[in-house]
């Protein structure tokens, strides 16, 4: 694929850390050019940021930072108990105004370029499907990107990331777990097991609500309620079951 070189000075060493996460973002800026300038700005306030790639809405793909360098896109973040996300990830920014400046669907040419780019990255680094994540997955208290309009299901169909296979039950489930203490603790435990940084106190506090919202943004975008309903629990269970099966098949 054609890649335009647009080098950013904002990177440093991975210090030997192996790459095992692909992290997806939207730029969340008024225009693509403003976003690219910021990602390449050595004097950006309040802090310097970057990503390895940035894909415009017309599909044009920019390389900002070489893959073997650490780009600065994750910020304070955590997945599966590890907060060293920049060192172990490749970051792709998708140009989109985001929730602050007019969130809109990701156009077809942008998705096509992303799929080609991501397939290459996963192959080069052997990143497992369940470690293709959104910024909101690793920073659920601060971030909403790439957001509920991002088509994770389609990505999974192209071999990038995971999507639960059996969805037939979701429509039938409407129960609410808020009154069931045991279920709240169980849901937190499952979110934690999947990789989310979530309290394990059995209480539906604001932090837990934000983590549930992040999960829904990724895996239940049509039901973005922030409430711990049975559909959320069902989707989580399918993901955890799917992971057990896939890790089991490796022996
Ligand atoms: Zn982001």
XYZ file of N, CA and C and ligand atoms in Angstrom:
754
model
N 0.833 -1.195 0.000
C 0.000 0.000 0.000
C 0.869 1.247 0.000
N 0.325 2.317 -0.504
C 1.084 3.567 -0.560
C 1.046 4.261 0.805
N 2.219 4.613 1.304
C 2.288 5.313 2.582
C 3.084 6.601 2.392
N 2.526 7.704 2.846
C 3.194 9.000 2.759
C 4.029 9.206 4.018
N 5.308 9.529 3.828
C 6.173 9.761 4.984
C 5.927 11.170 5.524
N 5.608 11.251 6.797
C 5.439 12.569 7.436
C 6.028 12.468 8.843
N 7.365 12.471 8.913
C 8.047 12.127 10.168
C 7.713 13.081 11.317
N 7.418 12.488 12.466
C 7.212 13.243 13.699
C 8.460 13.099 14.558
N 8.860 14.179 15.230
C 10.018 14.072 16.143
C 9.624 13.476 17.497
N 8.346 13.161 17.681
C 7.863 12.768 19.013
C 7.897 11.253 19.201
N 9.054 10.741 19.551
C 9.197 9.308 19.828
C 10.482 9.074 20.603
N 10.573 7.913 21.217
C 11.822 7.529 21.880
C 11.962 6.009 21.840
N 12.866 5.467 22.651
C 13.181 4.037 22.572
C 12.106 3.181 23.255
N 11.878 1.989 22.710
C 10.992 1.026 23.378
C 11.709 0.296 24.516
N 12.980 0.528 24.671
C 13.775 -0.125 25.719
C 13.634 -1.644 25.686
N 13.607 -2.186 24.489
C 13.592 -3.640 24.352
C 12.239 -4.295 24.505
N 11.221 -3.523 24.805
C 9.889 -4.096 24.985
C 9.350 -4.662 23.661
N 8.811 -5.877 23.726
C 8.224 -6.507 22.547
C 6.859 -5.877 22.262
N 6.542 -5.714 20.990
C 5.250 -5.134 20.578
C 4.182 -6.221 20.621
N 3.120 -5.998 21.403
C 2.044 -7.001 21.423
C 0.641 -6.386 21.531
N 0.524 -5.087 21.246
C -0.801 -4.436 21.225
C -0.886 -3.539 19.989
N -2.037 -3.581 19.332
C -2.344 -2.583 18.297
C -3.444 -1.696 18.871
N -3.159 -0.401 18.971
C -4.096 0.517 19.631
C -4.656 1.517 18.615
N -5.982 1.581 18.548
C -6.651 2.437 17.574
C -7.270 3.661 18.242
N -7.177 4.793 17.532
C -7.663 6.076 18.042
C -8.444 6.804 16.952
N -9.214 7.813 17.369
C -9.526 8.896 16.435
C -8.772 10.132 16.883
N -8.566 11.060 15.921
C -7.752 12.238 16.242
C -8.516 13.222 17.127
N -9.823 13.347 16.921
C -10.607 14.252 17.762
C -10.210 15.712 17.640
N -9.850 16.110 16.421
C -9.463 17.503 16.175
C -10.375 18.070 15.089
N -10.480 19.413 15.023
C -11.399 20.026 14.054
C -11.112 19.629 12.605
N -9.839 19.432 12.242
C -9.521 19.010 10.876
C -8.350 18.045 10.886
N -8.194 17.336 9.769
C -7.093 16.386 9.654
C -5.747 17.070 9.686
N -5.640 18.238 9.041
C -4.357 18.934 8.988
C -3.937 19.402 10.385
N -4.902 19.911 11.149
C -4.604 20.330 12.528
C -4.100 19.125 13.330
N -4.736 17.972 13.121
C -4.332 16.767 13.846
C -2.904 16.358 13.468
N -2.604 16.346 12.179
C -1.266 15.950 11.725
C -0.203 16.908 12.270
N -0.525 18.192 12.261
C 0.436 19.160 12.787
C 0.705 18.906 14.264
N -0.348 18.617 15.009
C -0.155 18.373 16.448
C 0.673 17.105 16.688
N 0.402 16.062 15.884
C 1.118 14.793 16.053
C 2.599 14.920 15.692
N 2.952 15.991 14.992
C 4.350 16.216 14.592
C 4.974 17.416 15.296
N 4.278 17.993 16.267
C 4.716 19.246 16.883
C 5.646 18.972 18.066
N 6.917 19.413 17.966
C 7.857 19.190 19.078
C 7.593 20.106 20.265
N 6.677 21.070 20.108
C 6.389 22.015 21.200
C 4.924 21.981 21.627
N 4.230 20.867 21.349
C 2.787 20.807 21.616
C 2.496 20.988 23.102
N 1.430 21.726 23.381
C 0.941 21.895 24.750
C -0.406 21.206 24.884
N -0.728 20.549 25.999
C 0.076 20.466 27.216
C 1.173 19.420 27.164
N 1.275 18.649 26.092
C 2.361 17.677 26.025
C 2.530 17.194 24.595
N 3.711 16.666 24.291
C 3.981 16.191 22.932
C 3.308 14.844 22.727
N 2.692 14.676 21.566
C 2.006 13.425 21.242
C 2.394 12.969 19.837
N 2.108 11.705 19.555
C 2.382 11.152 18.232
C 1.667 9.816 18.109
N 1.772 9.232 16.935
C 1.315 7.864 16.700
C 2.187 7.335 15.574
N 2.147 6.028 15.358
C 2.970 5.492 14.275
C 2.377 5.829 12.910
N 1.043 5.764 12.826
C 0.375 6.036 11.549
C -0.837 6.925 11.786
N -1.201 7.625 10.727
C -2.432 8.415 10.758
C -3.117 8.222 9.404
N -4.401 7.884 9.435
C -5.127 7.595 8.196
C -6.226 8.634 8.002
N -6.165 9.305 6.840
C -7.149 10.346 6.541
C -8.469 9.707 6.103
N -9.508 10.516 6.050
C -10.821 9.982 5.705
C -10.874 9.494 4.253
N -9.962 10.000 3.399
C -9.925 9.516 2.009
C -9.032 8.291 1.861
N -8.522 7.780 2.966
C -7.713 6.560 2.943
C -6.215 6.809 2.885
N -5.812 8.054 2.644
C -4.380 8.356 2.579
C -3.734 8.075 3.936
N -2.643 7.307 3.885
C -2.003 6.835 5.116
C -0.645 7.503 5.303
N -0.433 8.083 6.459
C 0.835 8.739 6.787
C 1.597 7.900 7.802
N 2.913 7.788 7.576
C 3.778 7.197 8.595
C 4.468 8.326 9.340
N 4.249 8.383 10.655
C 4.818 9.461 11.463
C 6.021 8.986 12.273
N 5.926 7.750 12.763
C 6.974 7.203 13.632
C 7.277 5.773 13.173
N 8.563 5.404 13.055
C 8.900 4.020 12.677
C 8.386 3.029 13.742
N 8.004 1.848 13.306
C 7.397 0.890 14.235
C 8.337 0.475 15.369
N 9.638 0.528 15.131
C 10.553 0.074 16.184
C 10.794 1.140 17.255
N 10.200 2.324 17.081
C 10.314 3.378 18.085
C 9.022 3.477 18.905
N 9.111 4.030 20.094
C 7.922 4.220 20.937
C 7.269 5.563 20.599
N 6.033 5.502 20.120
C 5.262 6.721 19.890
C 4.458 7.036 21.151
N 3.918 8.251 21.223
C 3.296 8.729 22.461
C 1.813 9.007 22.232
N 1.012 7.951 22.363
C -0.413 8.077 22.041
C -1.329 7.546 23.133
N -0.847 6.679 24.004
C -1.747 6.033 24.966
C -1.984 6.870 26.222
N -0.991 7.648 26.650
C -1.127 8.402 27.889
C -1.274 7.460 29.078
N -1.896 7.948 30.144
C -2.121 7.111 31.324
C -3.118 6.029 30.946
N -2.665 4.788 30.935
C -3.513 3.716 30.416
C -3.047 2.376 30.956
N -3.894 1.373 30.783
C -3.582 0.065 31.354
C -4.386 -1.014 30.656
N -3.764 -2.164 30.465
C -4.479 -3.330 29.938
C -3.876 -4.590 30.528
N -4.723 -5.461 31.008
C -4.277 -6.727 31.591
C -3.205 -6.495 32.651
N -3.395 -5.441 33.435
C -2.500 -5.179 34.554
C -1.215 -4.473 34.188
N -1.047 -4.110 32.925
C 0.189 -3.477 32.482
C -0.087 -2.042 32.032
N 0.679 -1.102 32.578
C 0.450 0.304 32.231
C 1.480 0.842 31.236
N 2.315 -0.041 30.742
C 3.393 0.355 29.832
C 2.922 0.299 28.371
N 1.772 0.898 28.087
C 1.103 0.648 26.806
C 1.867 1.236 25.613
N 2.400 2.435 25.726
C 3.121 3.003 24.581
C 4.300 2.118 24.163
N 5.014 1.592 25.156
C 6.216 0.816 24.836
C 5.880 -0.465 24.081
N 4.677 -1.036 24.361
C 4.375 -2.342 23.778
C 3.341 -2.271 22.661
N 3.010 -1.061 22.191
C 1.952 -0.972 21.189
C 2.383 -0.217 19.943
N 1.622 -0.460 18.890
C 1.658 0.386 17.699
C 0.362 1.166 17.687
N 0.462 2.474 17.462
C -0.711 3.335 17.516
C -1.100 3.841 16.136
N -2.388 3.713 15.832
C -2.919 4.253 14.576
C -3.988 5.287 14.906
N -3.836 6.475 14.353
C -4.837 7.534 14.506
C -5.694 7.601 13.244
N -7.009 7.579 13.436
C -7.944 7.747 12.327
C -8.474 9.171 12.382
N -8.327 9.881 11.286
C -8.796 11.266 11.286
C -10.325 11.276 11.367
N -10.830 11.939 12.394
C -12.267 12.061 12.658
C -12.402 13.161 13.709
N -13.347 14.084 13.535
C -13.467 15.180 14.516
C -13.751 14.686 15.933
N -14.316 13.489 16.052
C -14.556 12.926 17.380
C -15.746 13.562 18.086
N -16.032 13.060 19.273
C -17.236 13.496 20.005
C -17.244 14.997 20.284
N -16.067 15.601 20.360
C -16.011 17.018 20.715
C -16.304 17.942 19.537
N -15.928 17.506 18.311
C -16.012 18.423 17.170
C -16.924 17.923 16.045
N -17.761 16.928 16.326
C -18.679 16.456 15.281
C -18.372 15.037 14.839
N -18.603 14.117 15.745
C -18.302 12.697 15.493
C -19.111 12.195 14.303
N -18.449 11.487 13.390
C -19.142 10.986 12.203
C -18.572 9.625 11.817
N -19.314 8.892 10.969
C -18.847 7.543 10.591
C -17.481 7.591 9.906
N -16.758 6.488 10.024
C -15.455 6.349 9.367
C -15.707 5.892 7.930
N -15.311 6.714 6.931
C -15.648 6.391 5.535
C -14.964 5.123 5.036
N -15.542 4.558 4.009
C -15.054 3.307 3.420
C -13.561 3.334 3.064
N -13.068 4.367 2.359
C -11.631 4.340 2.004
C -10.722 4.327 3.237
N -11.160 4.986 4.295
C -10.375 5.001 5.532
C -10.345 3.602 6.161
N -11.503 2.938 6.169
C -11.572 1.591 6.733
C -10.745 0.609 5.901
N -10.813 0.746 4.578
C -10.053 -0.150 3.704
C -8.549 -0.007 3.958
N -8.076 1.237 4.044
C -6.647 1.454 4.317
C -6.262 0.904 5.684
N -7.130 1.121 6.670
C -6.844 0.620 8.020
C -6.698 -0.899 8.014
N -7.592 -1.572 7.316
C -7.562 -3.032 7.311
C -6.249 -3.540 6.695
N -5.844 -2.952 5.584
C -4.594 -3.385 4.938
C -3.402 -3.112 5.860
N -3.365 -1.913 6.425
C -2.256 -1.540 7.310
C -2.203 -2.450 8.537
N -3.367 -2.656 9.155
C -3.418 -3.442 10.392
C -3.050 -4.899 10.141
N -3.489 -5.449 9.026
C -3.144 -6.845 8.725
C -1.623 -7.003 8.648
N -0.958 -6.040 8.028
C 0.504 -6.084 7.945
C 1.149 -6.007 9.316
N 0.634 -5.110 10.153
C 1.194 -4.935 11.502
C 1.034 -6.211 12.327
N -0.167 -6.798 12.276
C -0.411 -8.016 13.068
C 0.514 -9.139 12.620
N 0.711 -9.248 11.305
C 1.589 -10.298 10.773
C 3.037 -10.051 11.188
N 3.482 -8.807 11.051
C 4.888 -8.495 11.368
C 5.216 -8.777 12.824
N 4.270 -8.498 13.718
C 4.592 -8.561 15.150
C 3.911 -9.716 15.887
N 3.091 -10.483 15.196
C 2.433 -11.612 15.848
C 1.501 -11.180 16.975
N 0.813 -10.066 16.784
C -0.121 -9.567 17.808
C -1.390 -10.428 17.769
N -1.838 -10.893 18.942
C -3.021 -11.751 18.980
C -4.286 -10.901 18.836
N -5.361 -11.508 18.300
C -6.578 -10.732 18.005
C -7.154 -9.998 19.219
N -7.058 -10.594 20.396
C -7.664 -9.947 21.562
C -6.815 -8.812 22.113
N -5.713 -8.494 21.442
C -4.908 -7.342 21.845
C -4.927 -6.255 20.777
N -5.963 -6.266 19.953
C -6.275 -5.136 19.084
C -7.334 -4.329 19.836
N -6.966 -3.137 20.309
C -7.775 -2.415 21.289
C -8.026 -0.978 20.858
N -9.049 -0.390 21.479
C -9.289 1.033 21.306
C -8.722 1.804 22.483
N -8.466 3.090 22.253
C -7.935 3.926 23.324
C -8.855 3.884 24.550
N -10.171 3.851 24.309
C -11.118 3.823 25.433
C -11.042 2.509 26.209
N -10.551 1.452 25.578
C -10.390 0.185 26.310
C -9.272 0.293 27.355
N -8.201 0.999 27.004
C -7.049 1.061 27.907
C -7.074 2.310 28.796
N -7.955 3.259 28.483
C -8.101 4.476 29.310
C -9.580 4.824 29.440
N -10.368 3.905 30.025
C -11.832 4.084 30.031
C -12.312 5.284 30.848
N -11.495 5.767 31.767
C -11.928 6.902 32.593
C -11.698 8.229 31.883
N -10.869 8.230 30.827
C -10.484 9.485 30.171
C -10.890 9.574 28.709
N -11.022 8.442 28.033
C -11.090 8.466 26.565
C -12.340 7.777 26.020
N -12.776 8.245 24.840
C -13.950 7.663 24.186
C -13.613 7.139 22.788
N -12.365 7.282 22.368
C -12.027 6.929 20.983
C -11.561 5.484 20.850
N -11.769 4.865 19.648
C -12.353 5.460 18.429
C -13.876 5.570 18.449
N -14.526 5.079 19.489
C -15.949 5.366 19.655
C -16.894 4.363 19.042
N -18.181 4.572 19.345
C -19.215 3.593 19.011
C -19.551 3.526 17.520
N -19.052 4.487 16.728
C -19.291 4.390 15.277
C -18.206 3.580 14.581
N -17.205 3.183 15.315
C -16.124 2.397 14.708
C -16.566 0.940 14.572
N -16.323 0.376 13.394
C -16.880 -0.944 13.074
C -15.913 -2.070 13.447
N -15.883 -2.396 14.735
C -15.006 -3.474 15.218
C -15.426 -4.818 14.637
N -16.719 -4.985 14.412
C -17.202 -6.268 13.898
C -16.619 -6.545 12.510
N -16.604 -5.493 11.684
C -16.051 -5.650 10.343
C -14.550 -5.942 10.405
N -13.865 -5.251 11.303
C -12.435 -5.492 11.455
C -12.171 -6.957 11.797
N -12.961 -7.469 12.737
C -12.790 -8.862 13.159
C -13.032 -9.803 11.982
N -13.997 -9.461 11.133
C -14.269 -10.293 9.964
C -13.091 -10.288 8.999
N -12.245 -9.263 9.083
C -11.041 -9.190 8.250
C -9.815 -9.725 8.981
N -10.045 -10.400 10.092
C -8.940 -11.020 10.821
C -8.237 -10.088 11.778
N -8.877 -8.944 12.094
C -8.245 -7.967 12.980
C -9.126 -7.792 14.210
N -8.638 -8.268 15.356
C -9.432 -8.153 16.575
C -10.427 -9.283 16.696
N -11.220 -9.245 17.758
C -12.188 -10.313 18.003
C -13.596 -9.735 18.060
N -14.538 -10.576 17.721
C -15.944 -10.247 17.863
C -16.655 -11.526 18.285
N -17.521 -11.439 19.293
C -18.186 -12.653 19.759
C -18.987 -13.297 18.624
N -18.921 -14.609 18.540
C -19.527 -15.290 17.401
C -21.018 -15.521 17.576
N -21.444 -15.907 18.754
C -22.851 -16.230 18.944
C -23.576 -15.037 19.557
N -24.381 -14.354 18.751
C -25.052 -13.155 19.243
C -26.552 -13.362 19.395
N -26.998 -14.563 19.180
C -28.439 -14.780 19.136
C -29.125 -14.459 20.461
N -28.405 -14.575 21.549
C -29.029 -14.417 22.862
C -29.254 -12.951 23.232
N -28.448 -12.066 22.645
C -28.442 -10.676 23.105
C -29.824 -10.032 23.055
N -30.515 -10.213 21.940
C -31.798 -9.565 21.782
C -32.823 -9.988 22.819
N -32.675 -11.195 23.326
C -33.651 -11.705 24.289
C -33.353 -11.244 25.712
N -32.163 -10.760 25.924
C -31.776 -10.396 27.282
C -32.098 -8.936 27.556
N -32.815 -8.697 28.613
C -33.091 -7.312 28.955
C -32.970 -7.078 30.453
N -32.620 -8.120 31.186
C -32.519 -8.005 32.640
C -31.472 -6.977 33.048
N -31.673 -6.384 34.199
C -30.735 -5.395 34.713
C -30.080 -5.966 35.959
N -28.772 -5.758 36.076
C -28.045 -6.394 37.180
C -27.869 -5.488 38.387
N -28.403 -4.284 38.328
C -28.047 -3.314 39.353
C -28.427 -3.754 40.767
N -29.487 -4.525 40.878
C -29.936 -4.900 42.219
C -29.285 -6.197 42.699
N -28.556 -6.816 41.835
C -27.985 -8.109 42.200
C -26.511 -7.941 42.545
N -26.204 -7.887 43.847
C -24.830 -7.616 44.288
C -23.841 -8.635 43.741
N -24.226 -9.899 43.810
C -23.334 -10.951 43.349
C -23.013 -10.771 41.883
N -23.995 -10.384 41.106
C -23.782 -10.218 39.674
C -22.860 -9.044 39.369
N -22.942 -7.984 40.177
C -22.062 -6.833 39.960
C -20.609 -7.238 40.165
N -20.347 -7.951 41.250
C -18.985 -8.417 41.507
C -18.526 -9.360 40.392
N -19.451 -10.185 39.942
C -19.130 -11.137 38.876
C -18.789 -10.393 37.572
N -19.571 -9.356 37.275
C -19.317 -8.594 36.055
C -17.950 -7.902 36.124
N -17.647 -7.308 37.275
C -16.332 -6.672 37.434
C -15.213 -7.697 37.247
N -15.404 -8.878 37.809
C -14.392 -9.929 37.715
C -14.156 -10.311 36.244
N -15.246 -10.402 35.507
C -15.128 -10.762 34.090
C -14.450 -9.648 33.283
N -14.802 -8.403 33.561
C -14.154 -7.275 32.867
C -12.652 -7.282 33.157
N -12.327 -7.530 34.417
C -10.927 -7.594 34.826
C -10.211 -8.743 34.109
N -10.876 -9.887 34.053
C -10.263 -11.050 33.404
C -10.030 -10.767 31.918
N -10.947 -10.011 31.309
C -10.753 -9.728 29.886
C -9.583 -8.773 29.655
N -9.302 -7.896 30.642
C -8.161 -6.997 30.505
C -8.406 -5.594 31.029
N -9.670 -5.238 31.255
C -9.979 -3.875 31.689
C -9.495 -3.614 33.120
N -9.016 -2.389 33.343
C -8.686 -1.938 34.698
C -9.982 -1.479 35.349
N -10.508 -2.279 36.281
C -11.810 -2.001 36.879
C -11.743 -2.337 38.367
N -12.453 -1.562 39.214
C -12.491 -1.922 40.631
C -13.138 -3.294 40.810
N -12.759 -3.994 41.882
C -13.320 -5.325 42.138
C -14.061 -5.322 43.470
N -14.821 -4.240 43.712
C -15.465 -4.078 45.014
C -16.946 -4.455 45.002
N -17.453 -4.901 43.856
C -18.854 -5.295 43.798
C -19.830 -4.132 43.795
N -19.300 -2.908 43.663
C -20.155 -1.713 43.743
C -20.221 -1.023 42.376
N -21.425 -0.618 41.999
C -21.579 0.102 40.734
C -21.298 1.583 40.971
N -20.011 1.916 41.087
C -19.621 3.320 41.253
C -19.343 3.937 39.892
N -18.971 5.215 39.899
C -18.777 5.921 38.638
C -17.672 5.287 37.795
N -16.607 4.867 38.445
C -15.479 4.278 37.720
C -15.917 2.995 36.996
N -16.648 2.158 37.718
C -17.125 0.911 37.113
C -18.069 1.197 35.950
N -18.902 2.212 36.137
C -19.835 2.588 35.079
C -19.079 3.007 33.800
N -17.986 3.740 33.975
C -17.198 4.178 32.819
C -16.522 2.990 32.130
N -16.088 2.018 32.892
C -15.471 0.827 32.292
C -16.533 0.030 31.525
N -17.720 -0.088 32.105
C -18.809 -0.782 31.399
C -19.134 -0.051 30.088
N -19.148 1.280 30.151
C -19.406 2.070 28.942
C -18.333 1.816 27.885
N -17.071 1.769 28.318
C -15.981 1.497 27.374
C -16.150 0.127 26.728
N -16.525 -0.848 27.540
C -16.745 -2.191 26.998
C -17.864 -2.161 25.959
N -18.956 -1.470 26.282
C -20.089 -1.410 25.347
C -19.721 -0.667 24.067
N -18.920 0.400 24.177
C -18.478 1.121 22.990
C -17.806 0.187 21.985
N -17.081 -0.786 22.522
C -16.325 -1.706 21.675
C -17.183 -2.897 21.238
N -17.909 -3.484 22.176
C -18.530 -4.781 21.897
C -20.057 -4.770 21.862
N -20.686 -3.656 22.240
C -22.150 -3.547 22.179
C -22.535 -2.130 21.767
N -22.006 -1.657 20.628
C -22.166 -0.237 20.293
C -23.619 0.192 20.104
N -24.507 -0.750 19.829
C -25.922 -0.394 19.677
C -26.626 -0.258 21.022
N -25.949 -0.676 22.081
C -26.584 -0.656 23.409
C -25.687 0.075 24.396
N -25.296 1.272 24.005
C -24.350 2.045 24.807
C -25.094 2.715 25.960
N -25.339 1.970 27.026
C -26.193 2.447 28.109
C -25.405 2.814 29.360
N -24.223 2.243 29.526
C -23.479 2.440 30.772
C -24.062 1.647 31.928
N -25.123 0.908 31.672
C -25.703 0.088 32.737
C -25.283 -1.363 32.556
N -25.081 -2.038 33.657
C -24.588 -3.413 33.612
C -25.723 -4.390 33.346
N -26.180 -4.461 32.119
C -27.317 -5.331 31.822
C -26.859 -6.739 31.439
N -27.842 -7.589 31.251
C -27.528 -8.990 30.952
C -26.855 -9.138 29.593
N -27.168 -8.238 28.657
C -26.524 -8.305 27.341
C -25.022 -8.093 27.475
N -24.645 -7.170 28.347
C -23.224 -6.899 28.572
C -22.537 -8.127 29.152
N -23.182 -8.706 30.147
C -22.608 -9.905 30.755
C -22.510 -11.044 29.741
N -23.548 -11.188 28.904
C -23.548 -12.247 27.905
C -22.422 -12.069 26.896
N -22.239 -10.830 26.444
C -21.198 -10.550 25.450
C -19.806 -10.814 26.048
N -19.609 -10.414 27.292
C -18.338 -10.660 27.973
C -18.070 -12.159 28.092
N -19.117 -12.883 28.458
C -18.954 -14.325 28.629
C -18.550 -14.979 27.316
N -19.184 -14.552 26.217
C -18.817 -15.114 24.911
C -17.368 -14.817 24.567
N -16.918 -13.579 24.874
C -15.525 -13.221 24.586
C -14.557 -14.071 25.400
N -14.863 -14.249 26.677
C -13.972 -15.043 27.535
C -13.972 -16.504 27.104
N -15.145 -17.019 26.759
C -15.217 -18.403 26.267
C -14.417 -18.550 24.978
N -14.564 -17.574 24.093
C -13.849 -17.624 22.813
C -12.349 -17.607 23.021
N -11.895 -16.814 23.980
C -10.461 -16.746 24.251
C -9.960 -18.078 24.799
N -10.747 -18.705 25.688
C -10.330 -19.993 26.240
C -10.207 -21.033 25.137
N -11.175 -21.015 24.213
C -11.128 -21.979 23.113
C -9.909 -21.745 22.240
N -9.630 -20.468 21.906
C -8.530 -20.227 20.979
C -7.198 -20.518 21.638
N -7.053 -20.227 22.940
C -5.771 -20.537 23.574
C -5.637 -22.042 23.766
N -6.781 -22.737 23.951
C -6.739 -24.185 24.106
C -6.285 -24.878 22.831
N -6.650 -24.313 21.682
C -6.343 -24.992 20.429
C -4.863 -24.942 20.088
N -4.111 -24.034 20.748
C -2.668 -24.019 20.513
C -1.979 -25.153 21.265
N -2.696 -25.841 22.115
C -2.072 -26.862 22.953
C -1.556 -26.148 24.174
Zn -6.781 8.327 21.450
